[in-house]
mmCIF file of C-alpha atoms in Angstrom:
data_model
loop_
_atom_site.group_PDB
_atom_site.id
_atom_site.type_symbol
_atom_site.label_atom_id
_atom_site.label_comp_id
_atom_site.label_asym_id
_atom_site.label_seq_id
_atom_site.Cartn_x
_atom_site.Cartn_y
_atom_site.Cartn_z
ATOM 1 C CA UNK A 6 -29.496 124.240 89.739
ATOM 2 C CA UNK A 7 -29.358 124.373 93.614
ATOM 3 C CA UNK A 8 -26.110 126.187 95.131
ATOM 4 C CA UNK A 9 -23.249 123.888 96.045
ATOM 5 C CA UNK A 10 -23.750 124.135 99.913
ATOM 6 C CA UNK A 11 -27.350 122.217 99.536
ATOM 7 C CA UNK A 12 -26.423 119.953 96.975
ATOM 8 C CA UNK A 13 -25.667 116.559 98.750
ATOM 9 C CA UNK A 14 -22.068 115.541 99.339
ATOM 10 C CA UNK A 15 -20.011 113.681 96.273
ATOM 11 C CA UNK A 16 -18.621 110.277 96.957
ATOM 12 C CA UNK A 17 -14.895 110.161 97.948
ATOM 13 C CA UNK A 18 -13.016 109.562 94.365
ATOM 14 C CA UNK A 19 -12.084 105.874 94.340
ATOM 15 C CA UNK A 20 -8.016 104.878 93.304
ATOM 16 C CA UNK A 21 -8.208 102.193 91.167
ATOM 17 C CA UNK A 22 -5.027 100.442 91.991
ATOM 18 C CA UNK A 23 -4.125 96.756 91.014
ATOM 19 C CA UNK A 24 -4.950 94.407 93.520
ATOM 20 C CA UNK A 25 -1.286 93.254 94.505
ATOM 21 C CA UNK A 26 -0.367 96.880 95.710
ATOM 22 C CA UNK A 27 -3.323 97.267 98.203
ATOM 23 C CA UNK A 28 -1.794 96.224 101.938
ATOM 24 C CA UNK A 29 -2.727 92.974 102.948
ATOM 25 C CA UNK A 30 -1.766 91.895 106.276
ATOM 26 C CA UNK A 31 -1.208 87.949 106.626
ATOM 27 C CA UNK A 32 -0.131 85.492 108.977
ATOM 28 C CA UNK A 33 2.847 84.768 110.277
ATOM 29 C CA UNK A 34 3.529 81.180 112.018
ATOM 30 C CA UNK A 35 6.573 81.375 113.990
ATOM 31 C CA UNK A 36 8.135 77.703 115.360
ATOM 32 C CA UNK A 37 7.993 77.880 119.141
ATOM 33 C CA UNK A 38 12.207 77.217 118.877
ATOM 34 C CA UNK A 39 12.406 80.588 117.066
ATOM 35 C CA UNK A 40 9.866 82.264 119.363
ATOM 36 C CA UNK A 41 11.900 80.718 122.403
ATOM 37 C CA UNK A 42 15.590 81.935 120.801
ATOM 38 C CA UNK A 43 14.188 85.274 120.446
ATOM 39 C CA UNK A 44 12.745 85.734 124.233
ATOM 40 C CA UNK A 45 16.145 84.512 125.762
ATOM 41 C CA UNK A 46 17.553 86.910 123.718
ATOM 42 C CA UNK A 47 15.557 89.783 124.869
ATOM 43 C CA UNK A 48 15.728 88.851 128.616
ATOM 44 C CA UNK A 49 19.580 88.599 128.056
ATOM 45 C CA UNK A 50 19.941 91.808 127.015
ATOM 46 C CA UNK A 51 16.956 93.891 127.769
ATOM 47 C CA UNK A 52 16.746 95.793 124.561
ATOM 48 C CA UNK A 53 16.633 94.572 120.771
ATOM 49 C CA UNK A 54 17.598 96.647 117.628
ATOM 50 C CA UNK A 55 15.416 95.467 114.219
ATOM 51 C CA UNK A 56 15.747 96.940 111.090
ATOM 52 C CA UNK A 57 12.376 98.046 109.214
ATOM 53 C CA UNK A 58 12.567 95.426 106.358
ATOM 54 C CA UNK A 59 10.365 92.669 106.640
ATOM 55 C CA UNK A 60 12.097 90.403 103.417
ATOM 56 C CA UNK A 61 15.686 90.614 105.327
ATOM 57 C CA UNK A 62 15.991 86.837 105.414
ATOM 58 C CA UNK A 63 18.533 87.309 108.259
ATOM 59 C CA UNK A 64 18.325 89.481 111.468
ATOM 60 C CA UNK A 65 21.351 91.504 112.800
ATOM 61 C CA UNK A 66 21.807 89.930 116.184
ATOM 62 C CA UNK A 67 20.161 86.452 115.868
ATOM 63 C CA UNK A 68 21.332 84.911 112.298
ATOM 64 C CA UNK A 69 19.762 81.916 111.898
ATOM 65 C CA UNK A 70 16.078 83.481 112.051
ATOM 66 C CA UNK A 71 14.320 86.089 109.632
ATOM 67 C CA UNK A 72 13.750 89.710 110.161
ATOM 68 C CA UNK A 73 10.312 89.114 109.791
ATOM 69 C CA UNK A 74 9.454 86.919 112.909
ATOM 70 C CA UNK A 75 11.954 88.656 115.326
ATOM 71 C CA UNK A 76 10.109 91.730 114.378
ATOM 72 C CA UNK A 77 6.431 90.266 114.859
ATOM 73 C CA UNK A 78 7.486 88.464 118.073
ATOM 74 C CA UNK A 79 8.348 91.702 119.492
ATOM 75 C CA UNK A 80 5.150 93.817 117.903
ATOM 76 C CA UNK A 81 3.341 90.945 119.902
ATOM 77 C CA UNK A 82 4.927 91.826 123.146
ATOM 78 C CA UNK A 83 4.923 96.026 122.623
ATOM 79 C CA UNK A 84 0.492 95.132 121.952
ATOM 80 C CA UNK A 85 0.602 93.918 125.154
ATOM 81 C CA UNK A 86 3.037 96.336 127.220
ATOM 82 C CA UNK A 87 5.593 93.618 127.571
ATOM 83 C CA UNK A 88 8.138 95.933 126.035
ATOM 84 C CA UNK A 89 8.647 99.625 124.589
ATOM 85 C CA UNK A 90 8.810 100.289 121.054
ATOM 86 C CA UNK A 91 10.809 103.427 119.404
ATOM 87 C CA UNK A 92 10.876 104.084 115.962
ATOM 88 C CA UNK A 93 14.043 105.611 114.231
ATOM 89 C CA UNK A 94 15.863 106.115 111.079
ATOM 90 C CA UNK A 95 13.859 102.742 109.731
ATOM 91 C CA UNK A 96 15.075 100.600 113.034
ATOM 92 C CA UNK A 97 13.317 99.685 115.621
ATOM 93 C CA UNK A 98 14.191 99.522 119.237
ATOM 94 C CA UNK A 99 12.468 97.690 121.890
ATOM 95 C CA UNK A 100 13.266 97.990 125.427
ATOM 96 C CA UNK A 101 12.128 95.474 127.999
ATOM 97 C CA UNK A 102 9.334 96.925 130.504
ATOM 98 C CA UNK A 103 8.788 95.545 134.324
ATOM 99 C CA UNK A 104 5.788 93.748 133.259
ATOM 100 C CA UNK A 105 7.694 91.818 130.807
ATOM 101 C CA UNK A 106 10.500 91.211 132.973
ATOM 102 C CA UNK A 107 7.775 89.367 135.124
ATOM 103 C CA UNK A 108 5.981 87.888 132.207
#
């Protein structure tokens, strides 16, 4: 029996978890008449409140279109510095950068 500190390392302990509560990311397709309603109203106002829940079927501001593609329209534009994102109290607010003001 060799000491512990030259035996060779142990294998992380796997969680064996059902396959529907793993995170899998999939793809949203938003209609470019959504996309477009949600850019005007960004430009309009310059910053946009959206709540952290991704099955609200309606957001706050715009009510005809789901929580879910007003808040991956805008994670598209914060990945590419089009807009700030802050984080609080499960909202999100994103504020409208001079890049995106010229994008």
């Amino acid at each position: 029996l060799k000491p512990f500190w030259l035996q060779p390392p142990r294998p992380p302990a796997r969680t064996h978890e059902p396959q529907a509560k793993q995170k899998q990311s999939k793809m949203v397709l938003i209609p470019k008449k959504e996309r477009k309603q949600i850019l005007e109203h960004l430009f309009k106002e310059g910053v946009m409140c959206v709540k952290k829940d991704p099955r609200a079927c309606r957001h706050n501001e715009l009510e005809d279109i789901p929580n879910l593609h007003v808040m991956m329209v805008l994670r598209s534009l914060c990945s590419r510095a089009y807009v700030t994102e802050k984080f609080n109290w499960q909202w999100y607010y994103y504020f409208l950068t001079n890049e995106g003001i010229d994008y």
